[in-house]
XYZ file of C-alpha atoms in Angstrom:
388
model
C 10.741 20.784 -210.301
C 11.478 24.441 -211.692
C 8.866 24.652 -214.057
C 6.806 24.400 -210.683
C 7.484 27.605 -209.013
C 6.611 28.938 -212.060
C 3.105 27.295 -211.327
C 3.122 28.330 -207.757
C 3.571 31.820 -208.829
C 1.687 31.651 -211.798
C -1.596 30.222 -209.311
C -1.250 33.792 -207.371
C -3.241 35.277 -209.885
C -6.361 35.857 -209.643
C -5.593 36.694 -205.452
C -3.014 39.745 -206.164
C -5.568 40.887 -208.823
C -7.980 41.208 -205.484
C -5.761 42.778 -203.034
C -3.309 44.815 -205.068
C -5.387 47.766 -203.680
C -4.978 47.084 -200.224
C -1.130 46.766 -200.089
C -1.012 49.881 -201.945
C -3.440 52.081 -199.538
C -1.801 50.041 -196.964
C 2.031 50.785 -197.966
C 3.272 46.494 -198.105
C 2.127 43.597 -199.311
C -1.296 42.300 -197.331
C -1.351 39.979 -194.998
C -3.651 37.664 -197.435
C -0.742 37.377 -200.197
C 2.058 36.452 -197.910
C -0.134 33.979 -196.001
C -0.341 32.628 -199.537
C 2.814 32.536 -200.514
C 4.000 30.692 -197.788
C 0.915 28.489 -198.107
C 1.695 26.961 -201.569
C 6.135 27.308 -201.143
C 6.720 30.426 -203.296
C 8.104 32.683 -200.869
C 10.622 29.356 -199.654
C 11.595 28.128 -202.659
C 14.524 29.736 -204.057
C 15.513 28.731 -200.813
C 17.715 25.309 -200.646
C 16.079 22.572 -200.255
C 17.485 22.912 -196.149
C 15.907 25.730 -196.002
C 12.729 24.095 -197.051
C 13.226 25.504 -201.202
C 13.828 23.427 -204.177
C 16.690 25.380 -205.785
C 15.499 26.081 -209.450
C 16.904 27.263 -212.217
C 18.535 30.776 -213.359
C 16.476 30.037 -216.242
C 12.946 28.999 -213.718
C 13.272 32.116 -211.325
C 13.751 34.421 -214.183
C 9.960 32.571 -215.837
C 9.106 33.286 -212.144
C 9.574 36.667 -211.180
C 8.675 37.609 -215.253
C 5.052 36.058 -214.191
C 4.547 38.108 -210.933
C 5.290 41.406 -211.914
C 3.593 40.270 -214.904
C 0.431 39.921 -212.485
C 1.694 42.898 -209.827
C 4.759 45.774 -209.978
C 4.828 45.465 -206.150
C 4.368 41.595 -205.940
C 6.622 41.443 -208.737
C 8.949 43.578 -206.679
C 8.852 41.197 -203.101
C 9.334 38.576 -205.211
C 12.717 39.845 -206.235
C 13.309 41.520 -202.633
C 12.814 39.285 -200.954
C 12.973 35.734 -202.323
C 16.764 36.641 -202.687
C 16.680 38.164 -199.145
C 16.141 34.279 -197.605
C 18.293 32.719 -200.243
C 21.727 34.075 -199.737
C 21.483 34.231 -195.941
C 20.197 30.609 -196.214
C 23.235 30.152 -198.381
C 25.598 31.580 -196.856
C 25.400 31.622 -193.165
C 27.040 29.851 -190.999
C 26.100 26.434 -189.624
C 25.290 28.204 -186.013
C 23.551 31.172 -187.429
C 21.336 28.813 -190.152
C 20.317 27.141 -187.317
C 18.971 30.349 -185.286
C 17.604 31.735 -187.821
C 16.277 29.149 -189.721
C 16.040 25.868 -188.552
C 14.287 27.353 -184.266
C 11.477 28.740 -186.639
C 10.504 25.591 -188.782
C 12.015 27.645 -192.265
C 9.080 30.087 -191.791
C 11.509 33.237 -192.330
C 10.484 36.037 -194.342
C 13.676 38.288 -195.497
C 14.266 41.968 -197.146
C 16.625 44.997 -196.320
C 19.384 46.863 -197.846
C 22.282 44.742 -198.863
C 24.634 48.413 -200.264
C 26.872 48.756 -196.827
C 25.548 51.689 -195.267
C 25.941 50.589 -191.309
C 29.684 49.976 -189.765
C 30.261 47.067 -187.835
C 32.677 47.721 -185.140
C 34.586 44.309 -184.056
C 34.105 43.595 -181.115
C 34.614 39.173 -179.754
C 31.720 37.288 -181.341
C 30.818 40.129 -183.633
C 30.344 43.106 -184.111
C 27.909 46.364 -183.379
C 25.543 47.393 -185.653
C 24.963 51.317 -186.523
C 23.817 52.663 -189.903
C 20.963 53.840 -191.761
C 19.820 51.810 -194.553
C 17.266 53.710 -197.490
C 14.339 51.216 -199.564
C 14.354 47.846 -197.604
C 12.631 46.209 -200.049
C 9.846 44.036 -198.614
C 10.930 44.342 -194.940
C 6.713 45.677 -193.914
C 6.421 41.896 -193.467
C 9.862 40.124 -192.628
C 10.990 38.421 -189.526
C 14.503 39.751 -189.882
C 16.394 42.060 -191.554
C 19.546 42.358 -194.000
C 21.535 45.605 -193.254
C 25.107 45.876 -195.520
C 27.993 47.405 -192.848
C 31.526 48.076 -192.793
C 33.527 46.059 -190.411
C 35.919 48.435 -188.868
C 38.167 47.047 -186.411
C 39.190 49.371 -184.205
C 38.485 52.836 -186.471
C 40.211 51.446 -189.110
C 38.142 50.026 -192.565
C 39.069 46.978 -193.390
C 40.837 45.589 -196.520
C 40.227 42.235 -198.577
C 42.318 42.865 -201.493
C 44.067 46.321 -203.210
C 41.377 48.933 -203.044
C 38.672 46.762 -201.870
C 37.034 46.986 -198.236
C 35.226 44.321 -196.383
C 31.430 44.468 -196.642
C 29.428 41.858 -195.368
C 25.856 41.696 -194.133
C 23.966 41.292 -190.614
C 20.848 39.497 -190.058
C 19.401 41.029 -187.847
C 16.520 40.524 -185.557
C 13.291 42.841 -186.354
C 12.769 44.167 -182.772
C 16.484 45.317 -182.931
C 16.047 47.240 -186.150
C 14.007 50.881 -185.862
C 11.757 51.417 -189.035
C 11.569 55.111 -189.901
C 9.329 54.295 -192.735
C 9.344 56.889 -195.289
C 7.634 55.038 -198.010
C 5.465 57.388 -198.938
C 6.303 57.397 -203.703
C 5.226 56.942 -207.050
C 5.031 53.369 -207.824
C 5.367 50.251 -206.077
C 3.486 51.118 -203.113
C 3.404 47.997 -201.804
C 5.925 46.706 -201.381
C 6.942 47.965 -196.992
C 10.253 49.033 -198.954
C 11.313 51.241 -195.686
C 13.878 53.024 -194.475
C 15.626 51.618 -191.085
C 18.512 52.179 -188.629
C 20.434 50.083 -186.169
C 22.378 51.726 -183.221
C 25.148 50.094 -181.097
C 23.277 46.245 -181.941
C 25.211 43.509 -181.550
C 25.356 40.876 -184.228
C 27.032 37.603 -183.560
C 29.473 36.797 -185.983
C 27.249 33.714 -187.180
C 24.655 36.084 -188.440
C 26.775 37.674 -190.717
C 28.827 36.266 -194.558
C 30.550 38.328 -196.802
C 28.417 40.418 -199.720
C 30.396 38.858 -202.570
C 30.766 35.624 -201.471
C 30.725 32.422 -203.879
C 30.949 29.814 -201.049
C 28.370 28.472 -199.698
C 27.552 26.969 -196.587
C 24.288 24.858 -198.235
C 22.230 23.760 -200.894
C 23.075 22.144 -204.094
C 22.489 24.526 -207.131
C 25.043 26.557 -209.351
C 22.568 29.467 -208.350
C 24.476 29.093 -204.912
C 28.366 29.535 -206.005
C 27.585 32.898 -208.416
C 26.862 34.965 -205.582
C 23.882 37.140 -204.809
C 25.178 39.813 -207.193
C 23.538 37.549 -210.249
C 20.680 36.686 -208.999
C 19.713 40.103 -208.304
C 20.820 40.918 -211.238
C 18.155 38.091 -212.868
C 15.255 39.891 -210.637
C 15.749 43.220 -212.172
C 15.923 42.217 -215.623
C 12.928 39.359 -215.139
C 11.105 42.625 -212.642
C 11.284 44.808 -215.146
C 10.436 42.731 -218.501
C 7.424 41.740 -216.652
C 5.782 44.881 -216.017
C 6.440 46.014 -219.891
C 4.330 42.797 -220.650
C 1.392 43.634 -218.404
C 1.147 46.978 -220.531
C 1.749 45.491 -223.474
C -0.713 42.859 -223.130
C -3.038 44.961 -221.686
C -2.807 47.311 -224.603
C -2.883 44.711 -227.111
C -6.745 43.802 -225.677
C -8.021 47.422 -225.013
C -7.172 48.192 -228.744
C -9.944 45.757 -229.898
C -12.850 48.413 -228.661
C -10.294 51.649 -227.942
C -11.633 55.142 -229.704
C -9.235 57.576 -229.623
C -12.168 61.362 -230.099
C -12.267 62.317 -233.396
C -10.894 58.193 -235.104
C -14.134 56.285 -236.786
C -11.250 53.362 -235.764
C -10.264 50.897 -233.323
C -7.205 50.911 -232.304
C -6.846 47.920 -233.234
C -6.567 49.114 -237.044
C -4.745 51.674 -237.058
C -1.422 50.488 -238.952
C 0.521 52.862 -236.886
C -0.268 50.754 -233.576
C 0.081 47.720 -235.303
C 3.520 48.439 -236.266
C 4.013 49.583 -232.835
C 2.899 46.939 -231.397
C 4.700 44.954 -233.616
C 7.729 46.353 -232.888
C 7.507 46.779 -229.588
C 6.508 43.642 -228.599
C 9.590 41.478 -230.937
C 11.913 43.859 -228.900
C 10.299 42.398 -225.575
C 10.994 39.330 -226.986
C 14.465 39.775 -227.700
C 15.365 40.987 -224.373
C 13.902 38.346 -222.609
C 16.119 35.653 -224.405
C 18.978 37.891 -224.095
C 18.910 37.608 -220.185
C 18.266 34.042 -220.620
C 20.893 33.140 -222.941
C 23.354 35.354 -220.174
C 22.033 34.635 -217.680
C 22.157 30.188 -218.526
C 25.587 30.284 -220.342
C 27.377 31.551 -216.660
C 25.143 28.389 -214.600
C 25.868 26.326 -217.173
C 29.731 26.936 -217.445
C 29.439 27.604 -212.918
C 27.739 23.428 -213.142
C 30.688 22.370 -215.143
C 33.203 23.286 -212.978
C 34.157 26.937 -214.503
C 35.168 29.685 -212.681
C 32.567 32.606 -212.986
C 34.607 34.927 -214.609
C 34.693 38.756 -215.133
C 32.899 38.409 -218.412
C 30.408 36.255 -218.245
C 29.325 38.298 -214.956
C 29.359 41.645 -216.985
C 27.166 40.401 -220.390
C 24.980 38.816 -217.035
C 24.497 42.778 -216.203
C 24.543 43.533 -219.054
C 21.870 41.779 -220.089
C 19.479 43.259 -216.936
C 20.492 46.876 -218.139
C 19.423 46.167 -221.602
C 16.728 44.243 -220.661
C 15.612 47.235 -218.076
C 16.294 49.971 -220.863
C 14.053 48.149 -223.753
C 11.193 47.600 -221.138
C 11.315 51.311 -219.736
C 10.685 52.064 -223.806
C 7.611 49.288 -224.057
C 6.353 51.268 -221.126
C 6.261 53.945 -222.108
C 5.054 53.359 -225.904
C 1.799 51.343 -224.440
C 0.869 54.186 -221.538
C 0.840 56.706 -224.810
C -1.210 54.552 -227.227
C -3.854 53.306 -224.680
C -4.164 57.756 -224.307
C -6.732 58.393 -220.997
C -7.384 55.268 -219.833
C -3.725 54.715 -218.789
C -4.503 57.701 -216.301
C -6.866 56.115 -214.335
C -6.045 55.602 -210.801
C -6.845 51.403 -209.946
C -6.420 50.129 -213.453
C -3.299 47.755 -214.159
C -1.564 50.226 -216.708
C -1.776 53.150 -214.848
C -0.517 51.385 -211.480
C 1.874 49.608 -213.642
C 3.775 52.970 -215.959
C 4.150 54.212 -211.858
C 5.604 51.231 -210.748
C 7.803 51.186 -214.348
C 8.959 54.498 -213.697
C 9.734 53.744 -209.782
C 11.959 50.325 -209.866
C 13.784 51.808 -212.565
C 15.785 54.524 -211.135
C 17.834 51.541 -208.392
C 21.049 51.835 -209.130
C 21.936 48.085 -209.092
C 20.598 49.385 -213.435
C 22.595 51.922 -214.207
C 24.361 54.423 -216.123
C 27.162 53.152 -213.839
C 26.842 49.347 -214.315
C 27.079 49.421 -218.074
C 29.716 51.362 -217.638
C 31.917 49.659 -215.759
C 30.942 46.674 -218.612
C 32.165 47.977 -221.103
C 35.612 49.077 -219.398
C 35.303 44.767 -219.162
C 34.975 44.065 -222.308
C 37.660 46.567 -223.253
C 40.480 45.270 -220.767
C 40.314 48.906 -219.255
C 39.891 46.891 -216.163
C 40.490 43.160 -214.753
C 37.076 43.064 -213.287
C 34.300 45.458 -210.962
C 34.038 44.146 -207.660
C 30.048 44.634 -207.396
C 29.033 43.285 -210.469
């Protein structure tokens, strides 16, 4: 069943290739692609069975995201934005909220947004009055519900759930209650509809909220549902970077047979420096992929056996995601350079992938700060970092 999800994504290749330029032009994924994601079942595949999903393994998620990002960076980013957002809401919303958001719409609900708590929710009877501004709401251009992270406030005071740890919640808000400020004029990932948005004193009932770091599912039986949103998100970022990098390595290898540099009579493929570089970067890519699969499946197996998802297991997954991202960026830079002028023509896969790579890898989720947090857990300097 899990392998089916990868095949669903692979079946999108021809359509995504044809629509990629239009997605960039309109700055959000085309309706044609979104409709096909629903028609094939790809849009709902990661979600619990109750929400129309198939609950694939983390390995299957990783391979699916690599495939989607290989096709197009924006399409791949939608894969790691809309699909996990939907997974989280369908898994962690209480029953009344799930019925309102999913069941009432026959499970045809696309969801995107920013889960970082850039809002405040003033506690009132039955819920919160939500206000805030969120940037880079991945996938909101075609989402019916918008996820918005927030800090709950009781009588104007921050709510704390532990020593130095504030409560952080996610609100699931109907599109009509959100103001979209757009702002998505960017270097890469142009086709993702990652608009800025805001809310002003919007009432959100408790049934449409869930804790950001919860690992207690209301529905779904896969280990991923008991691992929480952070590991799924980390797997997504790692897979996305690997997929974009693989597209560039594959494209430059194909180009090499016919690519001649000025003043050089030999094809690129016949040059020893290119051959050595290709061997090194393909090997590095393969090693990074295996590290990601190892870290995430090890944690998944531990949870499946009933063990706790320890800080070390979470740190291992985040370290793998950061390493894979750094490795992928290095592969992309090499492919861009050896392709010469072939990599700078607008509209080519190489050109678009290079822009996408250097946009997507700016994300805070795979930043230097994450690597430092990981090392501090490994070294025993801190016991845990809640954001891992």
